[in-house]
CSV table of C-alpha atoms in Angstrom, one decimal:
chain,number,residue,atom,x,y,z
A,1,PHE,CA,109.3,-11.1,11.8
A,2,LYS,CA,107.1,-13.0,9.4
A,3,LYS,CA,106.0,-15.6,11.9
A,4,ARG,CA,105.3,-13.0,14.6
A,5,ALA,CA,103.2,-10.9,12.2
A,6,SER,CA,101.1,-14.0,11.2
A,7,LYS,CA,100.5,-14.8,14.9
A,8,VAL,CA,99.4,-11.3,15.6
A,9,LEU,CA,97.1,-11.3,12.6
A,10,TYR,CA,95.7,-14.7,13.7
A,11,GLY,CA,95.1,-13.4,17.2
A,12,LEU,CA,93.4,-10.3,15.8
A,13,LEU,CA,91.1,-12.4,13.7
A,14,ILE,CA,90.0,-14.5,16.7
A,15,PHE,CA,89.7,-11.4,19.0
A,16,GLY,CA,87.7,-9.5,16.3
A,17,GLY,CA,85.4,-12.4,15.8
A,18,PHE,CA,84.6,-12.8,19.5
A,19,LEU,CA,84.3,-9.0,20.0
A,20,LEU,CA,81.9,-8.7,17.0
A,21,ASN,CA,79.9,-11.6,18.3
A,22,PHE,CA,79.7,-10.1,21.7
A,23,ILE,CA,78.5,-6.7,20.2
A,24,ALA,CA,75.9,-8.5,18.0
A,25,GLU,CA,74.4,-10.1,21.1
A,26,MET,CA,73.9,-6.8,23.0
A,27,PRO,CA,70.3,-6.3,24.1
A,28,PHE,CA,70.0,-2.9,22.5
A,29,LEU,CA,70.9,-4.3,19.1
A,30,GLN,CA,68.4,-7.2,19.1
A,31,GLY,CA,66.1,-6.8,16.2
A,32,HIS,CA,68.2,-4.1,14.6
A,33,PRO,CA,69.4,-4.9,11.0
A,34,ALA,CA,73.0,-4.1,12.0
A,35,SER,CA,72.9,-6.9,14.5
A,36,GLY,CA,72.6,-9.6,11.8
A,37,PHE,CA,75.4,-8.0,9.7
A,38,ILE,CA,77.7,-7.8,12.7
A,39,PHE,CA,76.9,-11.4,13.6
A,40,ASN,CA,77.7,-12.5,10.1
A,41,MET,CA,81.0,-10.6,10.1
A,42,ALA,CA,81.9,-12.3,13.4
A,43,THR,CA,81.1,-15.7,11.9
A,44,LEU,CA,83.2,-15.0,8.8
A,45,LEU,CA,86.2,-13.9,10.9
A,46,LEU,CA,85.9,-17.0,13.1
A,47,LEU,CA,85.5,-19.2,10.1
A,48,LEU,CA,88.6,-17.6,8.5
A,49,SER,CA,90.6,-18.1,11.7
A,50,MET,CA,89.5,-21.8,11.9
A,51,ALA,CA,90.6,-22.3,8.3
A,52,ILE,CA,94.0,-20.9,9.0
A,53,TRP,CA,94.3,-23.1,12.0
A,54,PHE,CA,93.2,-26.1,9.9
A,55,VAL,CA,95.9,-25.5,7.3
A,56,VAL,CA,98.6,-25.1,10.0
A,57,ILE,CA,97.6,-28.3,11.8
A,58,VAL,CA,97.4,-30.3,8.5
A,59,LYS,CA,100.8,-29.0,7.5
A,60,ASP,CA,102.3,-29.8,10.9
A,61,ILE,CA,100.8,-33.3,11.2
A,62,PHE,CA,101.4,-34.6,7.6
A,63,VAL,CA,104.6,-32.8,6.6
A,64,GLU,CA,106.7,-32.9,9.8
A,65,ALA,CA,108.0,-36.1,11.3
A,66,HIS,CA,106.2,-36.7,14.5
A,67,ASP,CA,105.4,-39.8,16.6
A,68,LEU,CA,102.2,-41.7,16.2
A,69,THR,CA,100.5,-40.3,19.3
A,70,TYR,CA,101.1,-36.7,18.2
A,71,ARG,CA,99.7,-37.4,14.7
A,72,ILE,CA,96.6,-39.1,16.0
A,73,LEU,CA,95.9,-36.2,18.4
A,74,GLY,CA,96.4,-33.8,15.6
A,75,ALA,CA,94.1,-35.8,13.3
A,76,ALA,CA,91.4,-35.7,16.0
A,77,ASN,CA,91.8,-31.9,16.2
A,78,ILE,CA,91.5,-31.7,12.4
A,79,TYR,CA,88.3,-33.8,12.5
A,80,TRP,CA,86.7,-31.4,15.1
A,81,LEU,CA,87.9,-28.4,13.2
A,82,LEU,CA,85.9,-29.7,10.2
A,83,VAL,CA,82.8,-29.8,12.4
A,84,ILE,CA,83.4,-26.3,13.6
A,85,MET,CA,84.1,-24.9,10.1
A,86,PHE,CA,81.1,-26.5,8.6
A,87,ALA,CA,78.9,-25.3,11.4
A,88,TYR,CA,80.0,-21.7,10.7
A,89,ILE,CA,79.3,-22.3,7.0
A,90,TYR,CA,75.8,-23.5,7.9
A,91,ALA,CA,75.2,-20.4,10.1
A,92,ILE,CA,76.4,-18.1,7.2
A,93,PHE,CA,74.1,-20.1,4.8
A,94,GLU,CA,71.1,-19.6,7.1
A,95,TYR,CA,72.0,-15.9,7.4
A,96,TYR,CA,71.9,-15.3,3.7
A,97,PHE,CA,69.1,-17.8,2.9
A,98,THR,CA,66.8,-17.4,5.9
A,99,GLY,CA,64.7,-20.5,6.5
A,100,SER,CA,67.0,-22.9,4.7
A,101,ILE,CA,67.6,-24.9,7.8
A,102,GLY,CA,63.9,-25.2,8.1
A,103,VAL,CA,63.5,-24.5,11.8
A,104,PRO,CA,62.5,-21.1,13.3
A,105,ILE,CA,65.6,-19.5,14.7
A,106,VAL,CA,64.8,-16.8,17.2
A,107,MET,CA,68.2,-15.9,18.6
A,108,LYS,CA,71.7,-16.0,17.0
A,109,ALA,CA,72.9,-18.3,19.7
A,110,ASP,CA,70.2,-20.8,18.7
A,111,LEU,CA,71.5,-20.6,15.1
A,112,ILE,CA,75.1,-21.4,16.1
A,113,ASN,CA,73.9,-24.3,18.4
A,114,TYR,CA,71.7,-25.7,15.7
A,115,SER,CA,74.5,-25.3,13.1
A,116,PHE,CA,76.9,-27.3,15.3
A,117,LYS,CA,74.3,-30.0,15.8
A,118,LEU,CA,73.7,-30.2,12.1
A,119,SER,CA,77.4,-30.3,11.3
A,120,LEU,CA,78.1,-33.0,13.9
A,121,HIS,CA,75.3,-35.1,12.8
A,122,SER,CA,76.4,-34.8,9.2
A,123,MET,CA,80.0,-35.8,10.1
A,124,VAL,CA,78.9,-39.1,11.7
A,125,GLY,CA,76.2,-39.7,9.0
A,126,ILE,CA,73.0,-39.2,11.1
A,127,ASP,CA,70.6,-37.4,8.8
A,128,HIS,CA,67.2,-38.7,9.8
A,129,HIS,CA,66.5,-35.6,12.1
A,130,PHE,CA,67.0,-33.1,9.3
A,131,ASP,CA,64.2,-33.9,6.8
A,132,HIS,CA,63.2,-30.2,6.7
A,133,LEU,CA,66.5,-28.9,5.2
A,134,ASN,CA,66.7,-26.9,2.0
A,135,LEU,CA,67.8,-29.1,-0.9
A,136,ALA,CA,71.1,-27.1,-1.4
A,137,LEU,CA,71.9,-27.3,2.3
A,138,GLU,CA,71.1,-31.0,2.3
A,139,ASN,CA,73.5,-31.5,-0.6
A,140,PHE,CA,76.1,-29.5,1.3
A,141,THR,CA,75.7,-31.9,4.3
A,142,LEU,CA,76.4,-34.8,1.9
A,143,ILE,CA,79.6,-33.0,0.8
A,144,GLN,CA,80.6,-32.6,4.4
A,145,ALA,CA,79.9,-36.3,5.2
A,146,THR,CA,82.0,-37.3,2.2
A,147,ILE,CA,84.9,-35.0,3.2
A,148,SER,CA,84.9,-36.4,6.7
A,149,ASN,CA,84.9,-40.0,5.5
A,150,LEU,CA,87.6,-39.4,3.0
A,151,PHE,CA,89.6,-37.7,5.7
A,152,ILE,CA,89.5,-40.8,7.8
A,153,VAL,CA,90.5,-43.0,4.8
A,154,PHE,CA,93.4,-40.6,4.1
A,155,LEU,CA,94.4,-40.5,7.7
A,156,VAL,CA,94.5,-44.3,8.0
A,157,GLY,CA,96.5,-44.6,4.8
A,158,ARG,CA,99.0,-41.9,6.0
A,159,LEU,CA,99.4,-43.5,9.4
A,160,LEU,CA,100.1,-46.9,7.9
A,161,THR,CA,102.7,-45.6,5.4
A,162,LYS,CA,104.9,-43.8,8.0
C-alpha cells in the first residue's frame, strides 16, 4: 500500500503542477495578481515532483546493482533533472525578486524558457551571455555549475569502482 500511495501522491503533484500552470496561462487571468501566485504554486509543485524523481533515480542508480548501460542512462537522466530543477528554482527566484534575471519578462512562458536557458548554460559553464544577472543569482549559477561538475566526478568514480 505504501508504494501505491506514494505513486498516487507523485502523480497528483505532477498533475496539480500542470493544471495550475494551465490555469495561470488563461487569457482572462493575464495581468491579474492571482495569475502570478498560481504560476508560482505550479512551479513549486513541479519542482517538488522533480526533486522526488531525482531522489528515486539516484537511489536506484547508485544503491541497486545494475549493468553499466543502465547506470549511464540513469546518470544522464539525473544530469538533466539537475538542469530542470535549477530552472524551476530560477523561475521562483525571478518571481520573488522581479528583475533579478535582468531581462524584461513579459509572459510566464518566457520566464520558464529563459530559466531553462540560464540553467543549461550554467551547467556547461557558459556564462558570458548573462552579465546582467543579479549578484545573488550569479552566485547561485556558480553553485549549480559546481554541483554539476562534482556530479560528473562522483559519477566517474562510482562507475570505476563497481
